[in-house]
Coordinates of C-alpha atoms in Angstrom, one line a residue:
M1 CA 0.0 -0.1 0.2
D2 CA 1.5 3.4 -1.0
I3 CA 1.8 5.8 1.4
D4 CA 1.4 9.4 0.1
S5 CA 4.3 11.4 1.2
P6 CA 3.6 14.3 3.3
M7 CA 3.1 17.8 1.6
G8 CA 4.9 20.9 2.4
M9 CA 2.7 23.7 3.7
T10 CA 3.3 26.7 1.8
Q11 CA 2.7 30.2 3.8
M12 CA -0.1 32.3 2.4
T13 CA 0.9 35.6 1.5
G14 CA -1.8 38.4 0.8
T15 CA -2.1 42.1 0.6
E16 CA -3.1 44.3 3.7
R17 CA -6.9 45.1 4.2
T18 CA -8.1 48.4 3.1
G19 CA -11.5 50.2 3.9
A20 CA -14.1 49.6 1.5
T21 CA -15.0 52.9 -0.7
I22 CA -18.1 54.0 -1.3
L23 CA -19.8 57.1 -2.9
C24 CA -21.6 59.7 -0.9
C25 CA -25.6 59.3 -1.3
N26 CA -26.0 62.8 -1.7
C27 CA -23.2 64.4 -3.7
G28 CA -21.5 61.3 -5.1
S29 CA -18.3 61.9 -3.7
P30 CA -16.0 58.8 -2.8
I31 CA -15.6 58.1 0.9
D32 CA -14.5 55.7 3.3
G33 CA -17.3 53.5 3.9
T34 CA -15.9 52.3 7.4
T35 CA -16.2 55.7 9.1
S36 CA -18.6 57.5 7.4
A37 CA -21.9 58.6 8.9
G38 CA -25.2 57.8 7.1
A39 CA -23.1 57.3 4.1
M40 CA -22.5 60.9 3.7
C41 CA -19.4 63.1 3.3
Y42 CA -18.4 65.9 5.9
D43 CA -19.4 68.3 3.9
C44 CA -23.0 67.0 3.5
I45 CA -23.2 66.2 7.1
K46 CA -22.4 70.0 7.6
L47 CA -24.9 70.9 5.2
T48 CA -27.9 68.6 6.7
V49 CA -26.8 68.5 10.3
D50 CA -27.0 71.7 12.7
I51 CA -25.3 70.9 15.9
S52 CA -26.3 74.8 16.9
K53 CA -30.0 74.0 16.9
G54 CA -32.0 75.5 19.8
I55 CA -29.4 78.0 20.6
P56 CA -30.9 81.2 20.1
R57 CA -29.3 83.4 17.5
E58 CA -30.3 86.8 19.2
G59 CA -30.5 88.1 23.1
N60 CA -31.0 90.9 25.1
L61 CA -28.6 92.6 27.6
Q62 CA -29.9 95.4 30.4
F63 CA -27.6 98.2 30.8
C64 CA -27.5 100.8 33.9
K65 CA -26.8 104.1 32.6
D66 CA -26.2 105.8 36.2
C67 CA -23.5 103.0 37.2
D68 CA -22.4 101.5 34.1
R69 CA -23.2 98.1 35.2
W70 CA -25.0 95.2 33.4
L71 CA -27.4 92.9 34.8
M72 CA -26.4 89.3 35.6
P73 CA -29.8 87.5 36.0
P74 CA -31.7 86.9 38.3
A75 CA -30.6 90.0 40.5
S76 CA -27.2 90.8 40.5
W77 CA -25.1 93.7 38.8
V78 CA -21.9 93.5 37.4
T79 CA -19.3 96.1 36.3
A80 CA -17.6 95.4 32.7
A81 CA -15.8 97.3 30.1
P82 CA -16.7 97.4 26.7
E83 CA -15.4 94.0 24.7
S84 CA -14.1 92.6 28.1
R85 CA -13.8 89.2 29.3
E86 CA -16.4 90.0 31.9
L87 CA -19.1 91.3 29.2
L88 CA -18.4 88.3 27.0
S89 CA -19.2 85.9 30.0
I90 CA -22.3 87.6 30.7
C91 CA -23.1 87.6 26.9
L92 CA -22.6 83.8 26.8
K93 CA -24.8 83.1 30.2
R94 CA -27.6 84.6 28.5
L95 CA -27.9 81.7 25.8
R96 CA -29.9 78.7 26.4
N97 CA -28.5 75.0 25.4
L98 CA -25.0 76.4 25.2
S99 CA -24.1 74.0 28.0
K100 CA -24.8 70.9 25.7
V101 CA -22.1 71.4 23.4
R102 CA -18.7 72.4 23.9
I103 CA -17.4 75.9 23.3
I104 CA -14.4 76.4 21.4
D105 CA -13.8 80.0 20.6
A106 CA -16.1 82.9 21.4
R107 CA -15.4 86.7 20.2
F108 CA -16.5 90.2 19.6
V109 CA -17.5 91.1 16.2
W110 CA -17.1 95.0 15.8
T111 CA -20.3 97.3 15.5
E112 CA -21.3 100.6 15.9
P113 CA -21.3 102.3 19.3
H114 CA -24.5 104.0 18.6
S115 CA -26.3 101.0 17.4
R116 CA -27.0 99.5 20.6
R117 CA -26.0 96.2 19.2
I118 CA -23.4 93.5 20.2
K119 CA -22.4 90.9 18.4
V120 CA -20.7 87.7 19.3
K121 CA -19.1 85.0 17.2
I122 CA -19.1 81.5 18.7
T123 CA -17.4 78.5 17.4
I124 CA -18.7 75.2 19.0
Q125 CA -18.0 71.4 18.6
D126 CA -20.4 68.5 19.1
T127 CA -20.4 64.8 18.2
V128 CA -22.9 63.5 15.6
A129 CA -23.8 60.0 14.4
D130 CA -21.1 57.3 14.6
G131 CA -18.9 59.5 16.9
V132 CA -18.3 61.9 13.9
L133 CA -17.0 65.3 15.7
M134 CA -18.5 68.3 14.1
Q135 CA -17.2 72.2 14.3
Q136 CA -19.7 75.0 13.5
S137 CA -19.6 79.0 13.9
F138 CA -22.4 81.2 14.2
E139 CA -23.1 84.8 15.5
V140 CA -25.5 85.9 18.2
V141 CA -26.7 89.7 18.1
Y142 CA -27.6 91.1 21.6
V143 CA -29.9 94.0 21.8
I144 CA -28.7 96.6 24.5
G145 CA -31.6 97.9 26.4
T146 CA -31.7 100.2 29.6
Q147 CA -33.0 99.4 33.2
Q148 CA -32.2 101.3 36.2
C149 CA -30.7 99.0 39.1
K150 CA -32.0 98.9 42.6
D151 CA -28.9 100.8 44.1
C152 CA -29.5 103.6 41.5
A153 CA -33.4 103.4 42.2
K154 CA -32.5 103.8 45.8
S155 CA -30.2 106.8 45.3
Y156 CA -33.4 108.9 44.2
T157 CA -35.3 108.0 47.4
A158 CA -34.7 108.8 51.0
N159 CA -33.3 105.4 51.9
V160 CA -30.1 105.7 50.0
W161 CA -27.9 105.2 52.7
R162 CA -28.0 102.1 55.5
A163 CA -25.2 103.1 57.7
T164 CA -23.5 106.9 58.6
V165 CA -20.4 107.5 60.7
Q166 CA -20.6 111.1 61.9
V167 CA -17.4 112.4 63.1
R168 CA -17.1 115.4 65.4
Q169 CA -14.4 117.1 67.3
K170 CA -15.1 119.7 69.8
V171 CA -12.5 122.1 68.9
T172 CA -12.4 125.3 67.1
H173 CA -9.9 124.6 64.6
K174 CA -9.4 121.4 62.0
R175 CA -6.1 120.2 62.4
T176 CA -7.1 116.8 63.5
F177 CA -9.4 116.3 60.4
L178 CA -6.6 117.5 58.1
L179 CA -4.4 114.9 59.4
L180 CA -7.3 112.2 59.5
E181 CA -8.4 113.3 55.7
Q182 CA -4.6 112.2 54.8
L183 CA -4.7 108.9 56.7
I184 CA -8.0 107.9 55.2
L185 CA -6.7 109.0 51.7
K186 CA -3.3 107.0 52.3
H187 CA -5.3 103.8 53.3
N188 CA -7.9 104.0 51.1
A189 CA -10.4 103.7 53.8
H190 CA -13.2 105.8 52.2
R191 CA -13.4 103.3 49.1
D192 CA -17.0 102.1 50.2
T193 CA -18.5 105.4 51.0
I194 CA -21.5 106.6 48.8
N195 CA -21.1 110.2 50.2
I196 CA -19.0 112.3 52.1
K197 CA -20.5 115.3 53.7
E198 CA -19.1 118.0 55.6
E199 CA -21.0 119.3 58.7
K200 CA -20.5 122.0 61.4
G201 CA -18.0 120.5 63.6
G202 CA -17.1 117.4 61.7
I203 CA -17.5 115.2 58.8
D204 CA -20.4 112.6 57.7
F205 CA -19.6 109.3 55.9
F206 CA -22.6 107.5 54.5
F207 CA -22.5 103.6 53.5
A208 CA -24.8 101.3 51.6
H209 CA -24.2 98.4 54.2
R210 CA -23.7 98.3 57.9
N211 CA -20.5 96.2 57.8
Q212 CA -19.0 98.7 55.7
A213 CA -19.4 101.3 58.4
Q214 CA -18.3 99.0 60.8
S215 CA -15.0 98.3 58.8
F216 CA -14.6 102.1 58.6
L217 CA -15.0 102.6 62.6
S218 CA -12.5 99.9 63.1
F219 CA -9.9 101.9 61.1
L220 CA -10.8 105.1 62.9
K221 CA -10.0 103.3 66.2
S222 CA -6.7 102.1 64.7
V223 CA -5.2 105.9 64.2
V224 CA -6.9 108.1 66.8
P225 CA -8.8 108.0 70.2
V226 CA -12.4 107.9 69.8
H227 CA -15.5 107.3 71.7
V228 CA -18.4 105.5 69.6
K229 CA -22.0 105.6 70.1
E230 CA -24.7 103.6 68.1
S231 CA -28.3 104.3 67.4
R232 CA -30.7 102.9 64.7
H233 CA -34.0 103.9 63.3
L234 CA -36.6 101.7 62.1
I235 CA -37.6 102.2 58.4
S236 CA -40.1 99.6 57.7
Q237 CA -41.3 96.5 59.2
D238 CA -43.1 93.2 57.6
T239 CA -46.2 92.1 59.9
H240 CA -46.2 88.8 58.4
T241 CA -42.5 87.6 58.6
G242 CA -41.3 90.1 61.4
D243 CA -38.5 91.5 59.3
K244 CA -37.4 94.7 60.2
S245 CA -35.3 97.4 58.2
Y246 CA -33.0 99.8 60.1
K247 CA -30.6 102.6 59.4
F248 CA -27.8 102.7 61.7
S249 CA -26.0 106.0 63.0
Y250 CA -22.8 105.7 64.4
S251 CA -21.6 109.0 66.5
V252 CA -17.6 109.2 66.8
E253 CA -16.2 111.9 69.1
L254 CA -12.3 112.6 68.4
V255 CA -10.4 113.5 71.8
P256 CA -10.4 117.2 72.0
I257 CA -6.7 117.2 72.6
C258 CA -4.4 118.2 69.5
R259 CA -0.7 118.5 68.7
D260 CA 1.2 120.9 70.3
D261 CA -1.7 121.6 72.8
L262 CA -1.0 122.4 76.6
V263 CA -2.6 120.1 78.9
A264 CA -3.2 120.0 82.8
L265 CA -3.5 116.4 83.8
P266 CA -5.7 115.7 87.1
L267 CA -3.4 114.9 89.7
K268 CA -4.6 111.5 90.2
L269 CA -4.2 110.6 86.5
A270 CA -0.9 112.1 86.4
K271 CA 0.2 109.8 89.6
S272 CA -1.4 106.7 87.9
I273 CA 0.6 106.9 84.4
G274 CA 4.1 107.3 85.9
S275 CA 3.9 110.1 88.4
I276 CA 4.8 112.7 85.3
S277 CA 4.4 116.2 86.1
P278 CA 0.8 117.4 85.5
L279 CA 1.7 120.3 83.4
V280 CA 2.7 119.0 79.8
I281 CA 2.5 119.2 76.3
C282 CA 1.1 116.9 73.5
H283 CA 3.8 116.0 71.1
R284 CA 1.6 113.1 69.2
V285 CA -2.0 111.8 69.1
G286 CA -2.0 108.0 67.6
T287 CA -3.9 105.2 69.1
S288 CA -3.2 106.9 72.3
I289 CA -2.5 110.4 73.5
N290 CA 1.4 110.9 73.9
L291 CA 2.4 113.4 76.6
L292 CA 6.1 114.9 77.2
D293 CA 7.2 117.0 80.0
P294 CA 9.4 119.5 78.1
T295 CA 11.8 120.4 81.4
T296 CA 12.4 116.6 82.1
L297 CA 11.8 114.7 78.8
E298 CA 9.7 112.5 80.4
T299 CA 6.8 110.6 78.5
A300 CA 3.4 109.1 79.4
D301 CA 0.8 107.9 77.3
V302 CA -3.2 108.3 77.8
S303 CA -5.2 105.2 76.0
S304 CA -8.4 106.0 74.6
D305 CA -10.3 104.3 77.6
V306 CA -8.4 105.8 80.2
Y307 CA -9.2 109.3 78.7
W308 CA -13.0 108.5 78.3
R309 CA -13.4 107.3 81.7
A310 CA -12.2 110.8 83.2
P311 CA -12.1 113.3 80.1
F312 CA -10.2 116.7 80.3
S313 CA -9.8 119.5 78.3
P314 CA -6.7 121.3 76.9
L315 CA -5.4 124.1 78.8
A316 CA -4.2 126.1 75.7
G317 CA -4.0 125.2 71.9
T318 CA -1.8 126.5 69.4
P319 CA -3.8 130.0 68.5
E320 CA -2.5 130.9 71.9
L321 CA 1.2 130.5 70.9
V322 CA 3.5 133.5 71.3
E323 CA 6.7 134.0 69.6
F324 CA 9.8 134.3 71.6
I325 CA 13.5 134.9 70.9
V326 CA 16.4 133.0 72.1
M327 CA 18.6 135.1 74.1
D328 CA 21.2 132.3 75.7
I329 CA 21.2 128.5 75.6
A330 CA 23.2 126.1 77.8
P331 CA 22.8 122.3 76.8
T332 CA 22.6 120.3 79.8
G333 CA 23.8 116.8 77.8
I334 CA 20.7 114.9 78.4
R335 CA 19.2 113.4 75.3
K336 CA 16.1 111.3 74.6
G337 CA 15.4 110.1 71.0
K338 CA 15.5 113.4 69.1
W339 CA 15.1 115.7 72.0
G340 CA 18.0 117.5 73.8
L341 CA 17.4 118.9 77.1
S342 CA 18.7 122.6 77.6
E343 CA 18.5 125.7 79.7
I344 CA 17.4 128.5 77.9
Q345 CA 16.7 132.2 78.2
V346 CA 14.1 133.9 76.2
A347 CA 12.3 137.1 75.5
R348 CA 9.0 138.0 74.0
E349 CA 9.5 139.0 70.5
S350 CA 6.9 141.9 71.3
D351 CA 8.7 143.1 74.2
L352 CA 11.8 143.9 72.4
G353 CA 12.6 147.6 72.4
K354 CA 10.0 148.2 75.2
N355 CA 11.7 146.3 78.3
D356 CA 14.4 143.8 79.2
K357 CA 12.4 141.2 80.4
V358 CA 14.0 137.9 80.2
Y359 CA 12.3 134.3 81.2
F360 CA 14.3 131.3 82.0
T361 CA 13.3 128.0 81.3
R362 CA 14.0 124.3 80.4
T363 CA 13.2 123.1 76.9
H364 CA 13.3 119.9 74.9
I365 CA 14.4 121.2 71.7
G366 CA 17.6 122.7 72.8
N367 CA 19.4 120.9 70.1
L368 CA 17.5 122.8 67.2
L369 CA 17.8 126.2 69.0
H370 CA 20.6 128.7 68.9
P371 CA 20.8 132.4 70.2
G372 CA 18.8 134.5 68.1
D373 CA 16.1 131.9 66.9
S374 CA 12.6 132.3 67.0
V375 CA 10.5 129.7 69.1
L376 CA 6.8 129.6 69.6
G377 CA 5.5 128.4 73.3
Y378 CA 2.8 129.1 75.9
M379 CA 3.2 132.1 78.4
I380 CA 2.3 130.9 81.6
T381 CA 3.2 133.9 84.0
G382 CA 0.5 136.7 83.6
T383 CA -2.1 134.3 81.9
N384 CA -5.5 133.5 83.5
F385 CA -6.4 130.0 82.6
N386 CA -10.1 128.9 83.7
S387 CA -9.3 125.4 84.7
E388 CA -9.8 123.3 87.7
N389 CA -6.8 121.0 87.2
L390 CA -4.3 124.0 87.0
D391 CA -5.6 125.5 90.3
A392 CA -5.2 122.1 91.9
I393 CA -1.5 122.2 90.4
E394 CA -0.8 125.4 91.8
Q395 CA -2.0 124.6 95.3
S396 CA -0.3 121.2 95.5
R397 CA 3.0 121.0 97.5
A398 CA 4.7 118.7 95.0
Y399 CA 4.1 120.7 92.0
G400 CA 2.9 124.1 92.8
S401 CA 6.7 125.4 92.8
T402 CA 7.8 123.9 89.6
I403 CA 5.4 125.6 87.0
P404 CA 7.7 127.5 84.7
D405 CA 6.8 131.0 83.5
V406 CA 7.3 129.6 79.6
I407 CA 6.7 126.2 78.2
L408 CA 8.4 126.2 74.6
V409 CA 6.9 124.1 71.9
K410 CA 8.6 124.2 68.6
K411 CA 11.0 126.3 66.5
H412 CA 9.6 129.1 64.5
Y413 CA 10.7 130.4 60.9
P414 CA 9.6 134.0 60.8
N415 CA 11.1 134.7 57.3
R416 CA 9.4 131.9 55.6
R417 CA 6.9 133.1 52.6
K418 CA 3.4 132.4 53.0
N419 CA 2.4 131.2 49.4
R420 CA 5.9 129.5 48.8
K421 CA 5.9 127.3 46.0
R422 CA 6.4 123.6 46.9
N423 CA 7.5 120.7 45.2
W424 CA 5.2 118.3 46.7
K425 CA 1.6 118.3 47.4
L426 CA -1.2 116.6 49.4
K427 CA -4.5 114.9 47.6
R428 CA -7.7 116.1 49.2
M429 CA -10.9 114.1 49.7
A430 CA -14.1 115.0 47.9
K431 CA -16.6 116.4 50.0
D432 CA -20.4 117.6 49.7
E433 CA -20.3 120.9 51.5
G434 CA -24.0 121.2 51.2
E435 CA -25.3 124.5 52.5
L436 CA -22.4 125.1 54.7
L437 CA -20.6 127.1 52.1
P438 CA -17.7 129.2 53.9
K439 CA -17.7 132.7 54.1
T440 CA -14.8 135.0 52.9
A441 CA -13.6 135.3 56.7
D442 CA -14.1 131.7 57.3
Q443 CA -12.5 130.4 53.9
E444 CA -9.4 132.5 54.8
R445 CA -9.0 130.9 58.3
M446 CA -9.4 127.5 56.8
D447 CA -6.6 128.4 54.1
A448 CA -4.5 129.6 57.4
E449 CA -5.1 126.3 59.1
Y450 CA -4.1 124.2 55.9
E451 CA -0.9 126.3 55.4
A452 CA -0.1 125.5 59.0
F453 CA -0.7 122.1 58.6
L454 CA 1.6 122.0 55.5
R455 CA 4.1 123.5 57.6
D456 CA 4.0 120.6 60.2
V457 CA 4.4 118.2 57.7
E458 CA 7.9 120.0 56.5
E459 CA 9.0 120.3 59.6
D460 CA 8.2 116.9 61.5
E461 CA 9.8 113.9 59.9
E462 CA 7.7 111.3 61.7
L463 CA 4.7 112.9 60.4
R464 CA 5.7 112.7 56.7
A465 CA 6.4 109.1 57.1
A466 CA 2.8 108.6 58.2
L467 CA 1.3 110.3 54.9
A468 CA 1.3 109.9 51.3
L469 CA 3.3 113.0 49.9
Y470 CA 3.3 113.3 46.0
K471 CA 5.4 115.5 43.4
S472 CA 3.8 118.5 42.4
T473 CA 3.6 118.6 38.8
K474 CA 1.8 122.0 38.5
K475 CA 3.7 124.4 36.2
T476 CA 3.3 128.0 37.3
K477 CA 4.5 131.1 35.4
P478 CA 7.1 133.0 36.6
D479 CA 6.0 136.4 38.1
A480 CA 7.6 139.5 36.6
D481 CA 7.7 141.5 40.3
A482 CA 9.2 138.2 41.4
M483 CA 12.0 138.3 39.1
S484 CA 13.0 141.7 39.6
I485 CA 14.1 140.7 43.2
A486 CA 17.6 139.8 43.8
E487 CA 18.4 136.3 44.3
T488 CA 20.4 136.7 47.4
E489 CA 17.4 138.5 48.9
M490 CA 15.0 135.6 48.0
T491 CA 17.2 133.0 49.4
S492 CA 17.3 135.1 52.9
M493 CA 13.6 135.4 52.8
D494 CA 13.0 131.8 52.9
D495 CA 14.7 129.8 55.8
G496 CA 12.1 127.0 56.3
P497 CA 12.7 123.3 55.9
K498 CA 12.3 121.5 52.7
I499 CA 11.4 118.1 51.5
N500 CA 13.6 115.5 49.7
M501 CA 12.7 114.5 46.5
D502 CA 13.2 111.1 47.3
E503 CA 10.2 110.9 50.0
L504 CA 7.7 112.1 47.2
L505 CA 5.7 109.8 45.2
D506 CA 4.3 110.0 41.6
D507 CA 1.0 111.2 41.0
F508 CA -0.3 108.7 38.5
D509 CA -3.9 110.4 38.3
E510 CA -2.6 113.3 36.4
L511 CA -0.4 111.6 33.9
D512 CA -1.7 111.8 30.2
I513 CA -0.5 110.7 26.7
Q514 CA 2.0 113.4 26.4
D515 CA 3.7 112.9 29.9
N516 CA 6.7 110.8 29.6

């Protein structure tokens, strides 16, 4: 029996499998049959399938002309600049069914500003039949309508504010308010105010919400000693739910003691704060009242709580300062910080040429004075003070014999020009004066107080460090009369201190296109 010999297995070789090519059922173009959707090409799918179906092509936007804000439904108002990201976000959120697709791109299309129309071109992407991704672009036109927001509508009624802070100080000048104004501007503490109104004896700050007023109160307590009283006024009440709407008023009283004031302390208080001499001067007002004994260089602090438990008034203020001329000075060698204790002989400037009366005293600014200089101080001898504290000091055995004839406060520059041109300036806070328009005499007094405050800023380096001083960019024309005066005479007429340009800030609010 023949046995068939085994046959060799031949390896089958073939070509790679390729997708079937079919024709588009609509236009007849050849397409890949394995990846085609509905036997149609991509161009025919774009013509027959609309992935933006259900997305409106028109919309409405509400704009408040009073505050330049846009309505974000349902009830919020958002500030947005033209063609900004914020405005584009508002436009996209106003479209229905846009969350069902994927947004690839969105941009503004230019329109006439007066057309009250906004065009947005949106590119979306979605999956159609059999996993085919499709991308489509379309434009949406928004019609801008005007609507008044609730805040602006409330501004035309009596209920425009919810909380007010009434700052008052029982003094005849506004030096403390000038300092407080600069501190508010430096820290931008008035950013939430809706109105600032100047009243008799102080300033009122109005806020739209109570928490904003409380934040402003916290700032005031951190810079000056204050005493706060709160009151509320019922506006409306819902009888069904019991909800009530209030207006809150905060009465803030500043301490009546200012910088460079002469103070007669109660004997009990002077003993409790370190047994300091009860006749002192106030050299600084911060979170507490900083007192200085100019005859011994001893210092003490009176906190806000301690002061308001037993308040006292200053014995004399800066309007009562008298000009003296230094006749002789002898340093004692005792120094404490920026002060140097010296024994000094002074004569009243108004007595020169009339009598030879000279007063002996001690001063804390002996390191700044030389014979012939002018200095301001308080005349104690021969002056009648209506103060129970001073009467108690004069009758006491410990302090009755230590009262000096003169208490010197600060150096004076009599040759300083009144309207000197400064290379620096301070910003002022915009206030509503209302019906309290100053008279001519009051305006002159206010200008004099502001000039005195500017001089204090020039003379005190610590005060300048707490404020924001800006470079003055105002260009003044030279005066013909001023040009005719000799330069040597002009130099001798202005001997006041000057501020270094390195301490000044650039005022970017006044920069324009032409500035370099």
